[in-house]
Short mmCIF file of C-alpha atoms in Angstrom, two decimals:
data_model
loop_
_atom_site.label_atom_id
_atom_site.label_comp_id
_atom_site.label_asym_id
_atom_site.label_seq_id
_atom_site.Cartn_x
_atom_site.Cartn_y
_atom_site.Cartn_z
CA UNK A 1 7.17 15.44 18.85
CA UNK A 2 3.73 13.78 19.13
CA UNK A 3 2.07 17.11 19.50
CA UNK A 4 3.83 18.28 16.31
CA UNK A 5 2.67 15.04 14.47
CA UNK A 6 -0.93 15.68 15.60
CA UNK A 7 -0.77 19.32 14.54
CA UNK A 8 0.56 18.28 11.13
CA UNK A 9 -2.16 15.62 10.77
CA UNK A 10 -4.87 18.16 11.75
CA UNK A 11 -3.43 20.74 9.31
CA UNK A 12 -3.43 18.06 6.52
CA UNK A 13 -7.06 17.20 7.12
CA UNK A 14 -7.99 20.86 7.17
CA UNK A 15 -6.16 21.47 3.91
CA UNK A 16 -7.78 18.39 2.29
CA UNK A 17 -11.22 19.56 3.43
CA UNK A 18 -10.69 23.05 2.03
CA UNK A 19 -9.79 21.47 -1.39
CA UNK A 20 -13.21 19.88 -1.76
CA UNK A 21 -15.53 21.26 -4.49
CA UNK A 22 -17.73 23.98 -3.06
CA UNK A 23 -21.21 24.59 -4.41
CA UNK A 24 -21.51 27.85 -6.37
CA UNK A 25 -24.43 30.10 -7.15
CA UNK A 26 -26.26 29.34 -10.46
CA UNK A 27 -24.89 31.71 -13.02
CA UNK A 28 -27.32 30.53 -15.64
CA UNK A 29 -24.71 28.54 -17.41
CA UNK A 30 -25.15 24.78 -18.09
CA UNK A 31 -23.56 22.95 -15.12
CA UNK A 32 -24.73 19.44 -16.02
CA UNK A 33 -21.13 18.09 -16.64
CA UNK A 34 -19.44 16.37 -13.68
CA UNK A 35 -16.30 18.01 -12.24
CA UNK A 36 -12.99 16.43 -13.32
CA UNK A 37 -11.06 17.01 -10.10
CA UNK A 38 -9.05 14.55 -8.04
CA UNK A 39 -12.06 14.38 -5.57
CA UNK A 40 -14.12 12.53 -8.24
CA UNK A 41 -13.84 8.86 -7.56
CA UNK A 42 -12.64 6.74 -10.47
CA UNK A 43 -14.75 3.79 -11.58
CA UNK A 44 -12.06 1.36 -10.49
CA UNK A 45 -11.58 3.09 -7.10
CA UNK A 46 -8.64 5.35 -6.19
CA UNK A 47 -6.13 6.05 -8.94
CA UNK A 48 -2.60 4.63 -8.50
CA UNK A 49 -0.12 7.29 -7.66
CA UNK A 50 3.56 6.28 -8.26
CA UNK A 51 5.66 7.30 -5.31
CA UNK A 52 8.69 5.06 -5.90
CA UNK A 53 10.01 1.81 -7.14
CA UNK A 54 10.63 -1.48 -5.34
CA UNK A 55 12.75 -4.41 -6.47
CA UNK A 56 12.61 -8.01 -5.32
CA UNK A 57 16.11 -9.47 -5.03
CA UNK A 58 16.83 -13.22 -5.02
CA UNK A 59 18.52 -14.59 -1.87
CA UNK A 60 20.66 -17.06 -3.90
CA UNK A 61 22.38 -14.84 -6.55
CA UNK A 62 21.41 -11.35 -5.30
CA UNK A 63 19.84 -10.70 -8.82
CA UNK A 64 16.82 -8.55 -9.35
CA UNK A 65 13.83 -10.75 -9.75
CA UNK A 66 11.20 -8.12 -10.62
CA UNK A 67 10.88 -4.33 -10.12
CA UNK A 68 7.53 -2.66 -9.67
CA UNK A 69 6.12 0.88 -9.19
CA UNK A 70 4.86 1.52 -5.67
CA UNK A 71 2.60 3.75 -3.64
CA UNK A 72 3.99 4.32 -0.12
CA UNK A 73 1.91 4.11 3.05
CA UNK A 74 3.93 5.49 5.99
CA UNK A 75 1.45 7.45 8.09
CA UNK A 76 -1.19 5.92 10.27
CA UNK A 77 -3.90 7.20 7.98
CA UNK A 78 -2.19 5.86 4.77
CA UNK A 79 -1.55 2.51 6.37
CA UNK A 80 -5.13 2.19 7.54
CA UNK A 81 -6.45 3.00 4.07
CA UNK A 82 -3.92 0.82 2.16
CA UNK A 83 -5.48 -0.50 -1.08
CA UNK A 84 -9.10 -0.35 0.17
CA UNK A 85 -11.74 0.54 -2.40
CA UNK A 86 -9.40 -0.46 -5.36
CA UNK A 87 -11.08 -2.44 -8.08
CA UNK A 88 -7.94 -3.17 -9.97
CA UNK A 89 -4.18 -2.82 -10.03
CA UNK A 90 -1.61 -3.49 -12.68
CA UNK A 91 0.83 -6.42 -12.23
CA UNK A 92 3.66 -3.86 -12.26
CA UNK A 93 2.20 -1.93 -9.29
CA UNK A 94 1.99 -2.49 -5.60
CA UNK A 95 2.03 -0.77 -2.18
CA UNK A 96 4.80 -0.54 0.40
CA UNK A 97 3.79 -0.06 4.04
CA UNK A 98 6.55 1.34 6.20
CA UNK A 99 6.41 1.01 9.99
CA UNK A 100 8.65 2.91 12.48
CA UNK A 101 9.89 -0.30 14.07
CA UNK A 102 9.76 -4.06 13.47
CA UNK A 103 6.87 -5.92 15.22
CA UNK A 104 4.47 -8.61 14.39
CA UNK A 105 2.02 -7.34 11.84
CA UNK A 106 -1.49 -8.38 10.82
CA UNK A 107 -3.41 -7.20 7.81
CA UNK A 108 -7.00 -7.79 6.67
CA UNK A 109 -8.83 -7.34 3.34
CA UNK A 110 -11.74 -5.22 4.59
CA UNK A 111 -13.05 -3.03 1.72
CA UNK A 112 -10.29 -4.39 -0.54
CA UNK A 113 -11.86 -5.76 -3.79
CA UNK A 114 -8.78 -7.33 -5.40
CA UNK A 115 -7.09 -10.45 -4.11
CA UNK A 116 -3.52 -9.77 -2.97
CA UNK A 117 -0.20 -11.38 -1.94
CA UNK A 118 0.94 -9.83 1.29
CA UNK A 119 4.72 -10.05 1.88
CA UNK A 120 6.06 -9.19 5.34
CA UNK A 121 9.67 -7.85 5.49
CA UNK A 122 11.98 -7.43 8.46
CA UNK A 123 14.27 -4.50 9.18
CA UNK A 124 16.99 -6.17 7.18
CA UNK A 125 14.71 -6.03 4.10
CA UNK A 126 14.31 -9.83 4.00
CA UNK A 127 10.91 -11.35 3.34
CA UNK A 128 9.98 -13.29 6.55
CA UNK A 129 6.46 -14.47 5.49
CA UNK A 130 4.01 -14.38 2.74
CA UNK A 131 0.21 -14.48 2.77
CA UNK A 132 -0.75 -15.55 -0.75
CA UNK A 133 -4.08 -14.99 -2.55
CA UNK A 134 -5.79 -13.08 0.23
CA UNK A 135 -9.55 -13.22 -0.09
CA UNK A 136 -11.15 -9.90 -1.15
CA UNK A 137 -13.36 -8.20 1.40
CA UNK A 138 -12.43 -10.72 4.20
CA UNK A 139 -12.00 -9.49 7.73
CA UNK A 140 -9.85 -12.50 8.56
CA UNK A 141 -6.56 -11.74 10.29
CA UNK A 142 -3.53 -12.34 8.00
CA UNK A 143 -0.60 -12.32 10.45
CA UNK A 144 3.15 -11.98 9.77
CA UNK A 145 4.10 -14.65 12.37
CA UNK A 146 7.44 -12.86 12.69
CA UNK A 147 8.48 -9.24 13.23
CA UNK A 148 8.24 -7.03 10.16
CA UNK A 149 8.89 -3.38 9.54
CA UNK A 150 7.79 -3.31 5.93
CA UNK A 151 4.88 -4.90 4.10
CA UNK A 152 4.56 -5.18 0.36
CA UNK A 153 1.12 -5.84 -1.27
CA UNK A 154 0.84 -6.97 -4.84
CA UNK A 155 -1.78 -8.66 -6.96
CA UNK A 156 -2.54 -12.23 -5.99
CA UNK A 157 -0.31 -14.80 -7.65
CA UNK A 158 2.64 -12.30 -7.96
CA UNK A 159 4.75 -14.22 -5.49
CA UNK A 160 4.16 -17.51 -7.39
CA UNK A 161 4.55 -16.04 -10.85
CA UNK A 162 8.02 -14.48 -10.09
CA UNK A 163 8.99 -17.12 -7.44
CA UNK A 164 9.32 -14.64 -4.62
CA UNK A 165 10.21 -16.57 -1.48
CA UNK A 166 11.24 -16.31 2.18
CA UNK A 167 14.68 -14.94 2.46
CA UNK A 168 14.50 -12.92 -0.77
CA UNK A 169 15.03 -9.17 -0.15
CA UNK A 170 13.44 -5.92 -1.27
CA UNK A 171 15.02 -2.67 -2.11
CA UNK A 172 13.07 0.54 -2.73
CA UNK A 173 13.51 4.14 -3.69
CA UNK A 174 11.12 7.05 -3.22
CA UNK A 175 10.27 9.13 -6.14
#
């Protein structure tokens, strides 16, 4: 299975590399305009790509506190990249990191330009710890302190604004 995963990863990298803009011979036409492909970086960093929705559910009443659009990071490469290089994100957006098994997690803010709330979630979808107002660009370790299988990142202040707390749950759907 590991060999299959590596083959798939290498194939994905090869495909991505083959999709890059290739230089062309000068045809005499004016080529001063910049290409408008997905490989052109946006001024605010990578563009948000909705891959699902996530709801925060209150522990007391089981009611939905807030629902956001999410990007999903479930491969090693996606989890390593996370929200790096982003310059902004809407309050209605976030990222869900999915790990194969619960274990203590630790995140950092390297190359992440926006302050975040980082919510660690166990295999029962319960929030077990929250790191609030993470400092942009910091390489300080932000540990979960408890086993977590999921991690949700939102804009800083989100947990306070919507009163997200330990014991609240998440539920998500993929697009």
